[in-house]
Amino acid sequence: MDELFIQPIQVKTMESGIESISANGGQVSGKGGAETFKSVFREAIDNVTSTENDLVNKQYLLATGQLENAHSVMVASSQAQLAVDMLVSLRNKAMESYNELMRISL
């Protein structure tokens, strides 16, 4: 019977500095929360930058005939697009959260 029970989501560690997140109310607050928020956005921005640089490099290699696998340009293009989409989604969620906080009346 225990094997049919759905376990709550739990993330122990990530590269972005998040210590723990759980679906059942894990919270990060204070200065640690601000640093975590900042590190998540910094990691997303760095990911966009690195994937864009990789795409430009592969496009250059393809144009000069130095790239053996032409399909790697399409893979790099998809990775760069996904990184941008993730950053935009993070920004949108942050703006929604900010707007929701502004609607709260004290």
PDB file of C-alpha atoms in Angstrom:
ATOM      1  CA  MET A   1       0.000   0.000   0.000  1.00  0.00           C
ATOM      2  CA  ASP A   2       2.890   2.411   0.759  1.00  0.00           C
ATOM      3  CA  GLU A   3       4.270   2.050  -2.759  1.00  0.00           C
ATOM      4  CA  LEU A   4       1.113   3.651  -4.223  1.00  0.00           C
ATOM      5  CA  PHE A   5       1.492   6.804  -2.105  1.00  0.00           C
ATOM      6  CA  ILE A   6       2.703   9.839  -4.076  1.00  0.00           C
ATOM      7  CA  GLN A   7       5.737  11.401  -2.415  1.00  0.00           C
ATOM      8  CA  PRO A   8       6.001  15.237  -2.289  1.00  0.00           C
ATOM      9  CA  ILE A   9       8.549  16.931  -4.553  1.00  0.00           C
ATOM     10  CA  GLN A  10      11.850  17.478  -2.799  1.00  0.00           C
ATOM     11  CA  VAL A  11      14.985  19.013  -4.281  1.00  0.00           C
ATOM     12  CA  LYS A  12      17.975  18.777  -1.992  1.00  0.00           C
ATOM     13  CA  THR A  13      20.675  20.763  -3.795  1.00  0.00           C
ATOM     14  CA  MET A  14      21.215  22.566  -7.072  1.00  0.00           C
ATOM     15  CA  GLU A  15      24.088  24.488  -8.631  1.00  0.00           C
ATOM     16  CA  SER A  16      22.086  27.692  -8.237  1.00  0.00           C
ATOM     17  CA  GLY A  17      22.572  27.626  -4.481  1.00  0.00           C
ATOM     18  CA  ILE A  18      19.077  26.525  -3.477  1.00  0.00           C
ATOM     19  CA  GLU A  19      19.480  24.514  -0.309  1.00  0.00           C
ATOM     20  CA  SER A  20      16.100  22.788  -0.253  1.00  0.00           C
ATOM     21  CA  ILE A  21      12.689  23.151  -1.816  1.00  0.00           C
ATOM     22  CA  SER A  22       9.704  21.011  -1.088  1.00  0.00           C
ATOM     23  CA  ALA A  23       6.138  20.949  -2.330  1.00  0.00           C
ATOM     24  CA  ASN A  24       4.834  20.931   1.227  1.00  0.00           C
ATOM     25  CA  GLY A  25       5.854  24.451   2.242  1.00  0.00           C
ATOM     26  CA  GLY A  26       9.643  24.798   2.095  1.00  0.00           C
ATOM     27  CA  GLN A  27      10.529  28.489   2.261  1.00  0.00           C
ATOM     28  CA  VAL A  28      13.605  30.642   1.958  1.00  0.00           C
ATOM     29  CA  SER A  29      13.361  34.054   3.558  1.00  0.00           C
ATOM     30  CA  GLY A  30      15.397  37.091   4.506  1.00  0.00           C
ATOM     31  CA  LYS A  31      18.815  37.804   3.078  1.00  0.00           C
ATOM     32  CA  GLY A  32      19.275  34.139   2.137  1.00  0.00           C
ATOM     33  CA  GLY A  33      16.116  34.337   0.042  1.00  0.00           C
ATOM     34  CA  ALA A  34      17.361  37.409  -1.796  1.00  0.00           C
ATOM     35  CA  GLU A  35      20.707  35.751  -2.489  1.00  0.00           C
ATOM     36  CA  THR A  36      18.968  32.605  -3.736  1.00  0.00           C
ATOM     37  CA  PHE A  37      16.702  34.672  -5.985  1.00  0.00           C
ATOM     38  CA  LYS A  38      19.712  36.557  -7.333  1.00  0.00           C
ATOM     39  CA  SER A  39      21.719  33.373  -7.931  1.00  0.00           C
ATOM     40  CA  VAL A  40      18.858  31.712  -9.848  1.00  0.00           C
ATOM     41  CA  PHE A  41      18.619  34.691 -12.198  1.00  0.00           C
ATOM     42  CA  ARG A  42      22.401  34.965 -12.530  1.00  0.00           C
ATOM     43  CA  GLU A  43      22.614  31.282 -13.465  1.00  0.00           C
ATOM     44  CA  ALA A  44      19.835  31.695 -16.070  1.00  0.00           C
ATOM     45  CA  ILE A  45      21.574  34.735 -17.596  1.00  0.00           C
ATOM     46  CA  ASP A  46      24.918  32.932 -17.674  1.00  0.00           C
ATOM     47  CA  ASN A  47      23.239  29.949 -19.334  1.00  0.00           C
ATOM     48  CA  VAL A  48      21.769  32.186 -22.051  1.00  0.00           C
ATOM     49  CA  THR A  49      25.152  33.822 -22.635  1.00  0.00           C
ATOM     50  CA  SER A  50      27.047  30.535 -22.887  1.00  0.00           C
ATOM     51  CA  THR A  51      24.514  28.867 -25.180  1.00  0.00           C
ATOM     52  CA  GLU A  52      24.420  31.925 -27.468  1.00  0.00           C
ATOM     53  CA  ASN A  53      28.232  31.980 -27.641  1.00  0.00           C
ATOM     54  CA  ASP A  54      28.277  28.254 -28.444  1.00  0.00           C
ATOM     55  CA  LEU A  55      25.713  28.779 -31.212  1.00  0.00           C
ATOM     56  CA  VAL A  56      27.667  31.662 -32.763  1.00  0.00           C
ATOM     57  CA  ASN A  57      30.857  29.599 -32.645  1.00  0.00           C
ATOM     58  CA  LYS A  58      29.206  26.614 -34.347  1.00  0.00           C
ATOM     59  CA  GLN A  59      27.638  28.838 -36.995  1.00  0.00           C
ATOM     60  CA  TYR A  60      31.060  30.309 -37.735  1.00  0.00           C
ATOM     61  CA  LEU A  61      32.620  26.839 -37.969  1.00  0.00           C
ATOM     62  CA  LEU A  62      29.821  25.701 -40.285  1.00  0.00           C
ATOM     63  CA  ALA A  63      30.193  28.763 -42.535  1.00  0.00           C
ATOM     64  CA  THR A  64      33.951  28.246 -42.840  1.00  0.00           C
ATOM     65  CA  GLY A  65      33.616  24.507 -43.484  1.00  0.00           C
ATOM     66  CA  GLN A  66      35.393  23.452 -40.296  1.00  0.00           C
ATOM     67  CA  LEU A  67      32.392  21.741 -38.660  1.00  0.00           C
ATOM     68  CA  GLU A  68      32.019  18.014 -39.320  1.00  0.00           C
ATOM     69  CA  ASN A  69      28.553  17.594 -37.815  1.00  0.00           C
ATOM     70  CA  ALA A  70      26.173  20.126 -39.349  1.00  0.00           C
ATOM     71  CA  HIS A  71      23.328  18.903 -37.142  1.00  0.00           C
ATOM     72  CA  SER A  72      25.146  20.231 -34.065  1.00  0.00           C
ATOM     73  CA  VAL A  73      24.223  23.771 -35.211  1.00  0.00           C
ATOM     74  CA  MET A  74      20.536  22.908 -34.941  1.00  0.00           C
ATOM     75  CA  VAL A  75      21.078  21.325 -31.534  1.00  0.00           C
ATOM     76  CA  ALA A  76      22.935  24.428 -30.330  1.00  0.00           C
ATOM     77  CA  SER A  77      20.168  26.612 -31.747  1.00  0.00           C
ATOM     78  CA  SER A  78      17.531  24.655 -29.836  1.00  0.00           C
ATOM     79  CA  GLN A  79      19.569  24.852 -26.627  1.00  0.00           C
ATOM     80  CA  ALA A  80      19.945  28.602 -27.000  1.00  0.00           C
ATOM     81  CA  GLN A  81      16.220  29.029 -27.631  1.00  0.00           C
ATOM     82  CA  LEU A  82      15.341  26.923 -24.581  1.00  0.00           C
ATOM     83  CA  ALA A  83      17.711  28.949 -22.415  1.00  0.00           C
ATOM     84  CA  VAL A  84      16.074  32.194 -23.544  1.00  0.00           C
ATOM     85  CA  ASP A  85      12.601  30.740 -22.999  1.00  0.00           C
ATOM     86  CA  MET A  86      13.571  29.698 -19.468  1.00  0.00           C
ATOM     87  CA  LEU A  87      14.912  33.168 -18.671  1.00  0.00           C
ATOM     88  CA  VAL A  88      11.739  34.807 -20.016  1.00  0.00           C
ATOM     89  CA  SER A  89       9.596  32.423 -17.956  1.00  0.00           C
ATOM     90  CA  LEU A  90      11.573  33.245 -14.816  1.00  0.00           C
ATOM     91  CA  ARG A  91      11.176  36.946 -15.495  1.00  0.00           C
ATOM     92  CA  ASN A  92       7.431  36.578 -16.076  1.00  0.00           C
ATOM     93  CA  LYS A  93       6.963  34.614 -12.849  1.00  0.00           C
ATOM     94  CA  ALA A  94       8.964  37.198 -10.912  1.00  0.00           C
ATOM     95  CA  MET A  95       6.820  40.002 -12.343  1.00  0.00           C
ATOM     96  CA  GLU A  96       3.611  38.108 -11.527  1.00  0.00           C
ATOM     97  CA  SER A  97       4.831  37.590  -7.956  1.00  0.00           C
ATOM     98  CA  TYR A  98       5.772  41.250  -7.598  1.00  0.00           C
ATOM     99  CA  ASN A  99       2.380  42.375  -8.928  1.00  0.00           C
ATOM    100  CA  GLU A 100       0.616  40.002  -6.555  1.00  0.00           C
ATOM    101  CA  LEU A 101       2.577  41.406  -3.610  1.00  0.00           C
ATOM    102  CA  MET A 102       1.628  44.943  -4.650  1.00  0.00           C
ATOM    103  CA  ARG A 103      -2.074  43.973  -4.611  1.00  0.00           C
ATOM    104  CA  ILE A 104      -1.908  42.844  -0.991  1.00  0.00           C
ATOM    105  CA  SER A 105      -3.493  45.435   1.267  1.00  0.00           C
ATOM    106  CA  LEU A 106      -2.164  45.751   4.781  1.00  0.00           C
TER     107      LEU A 106
END
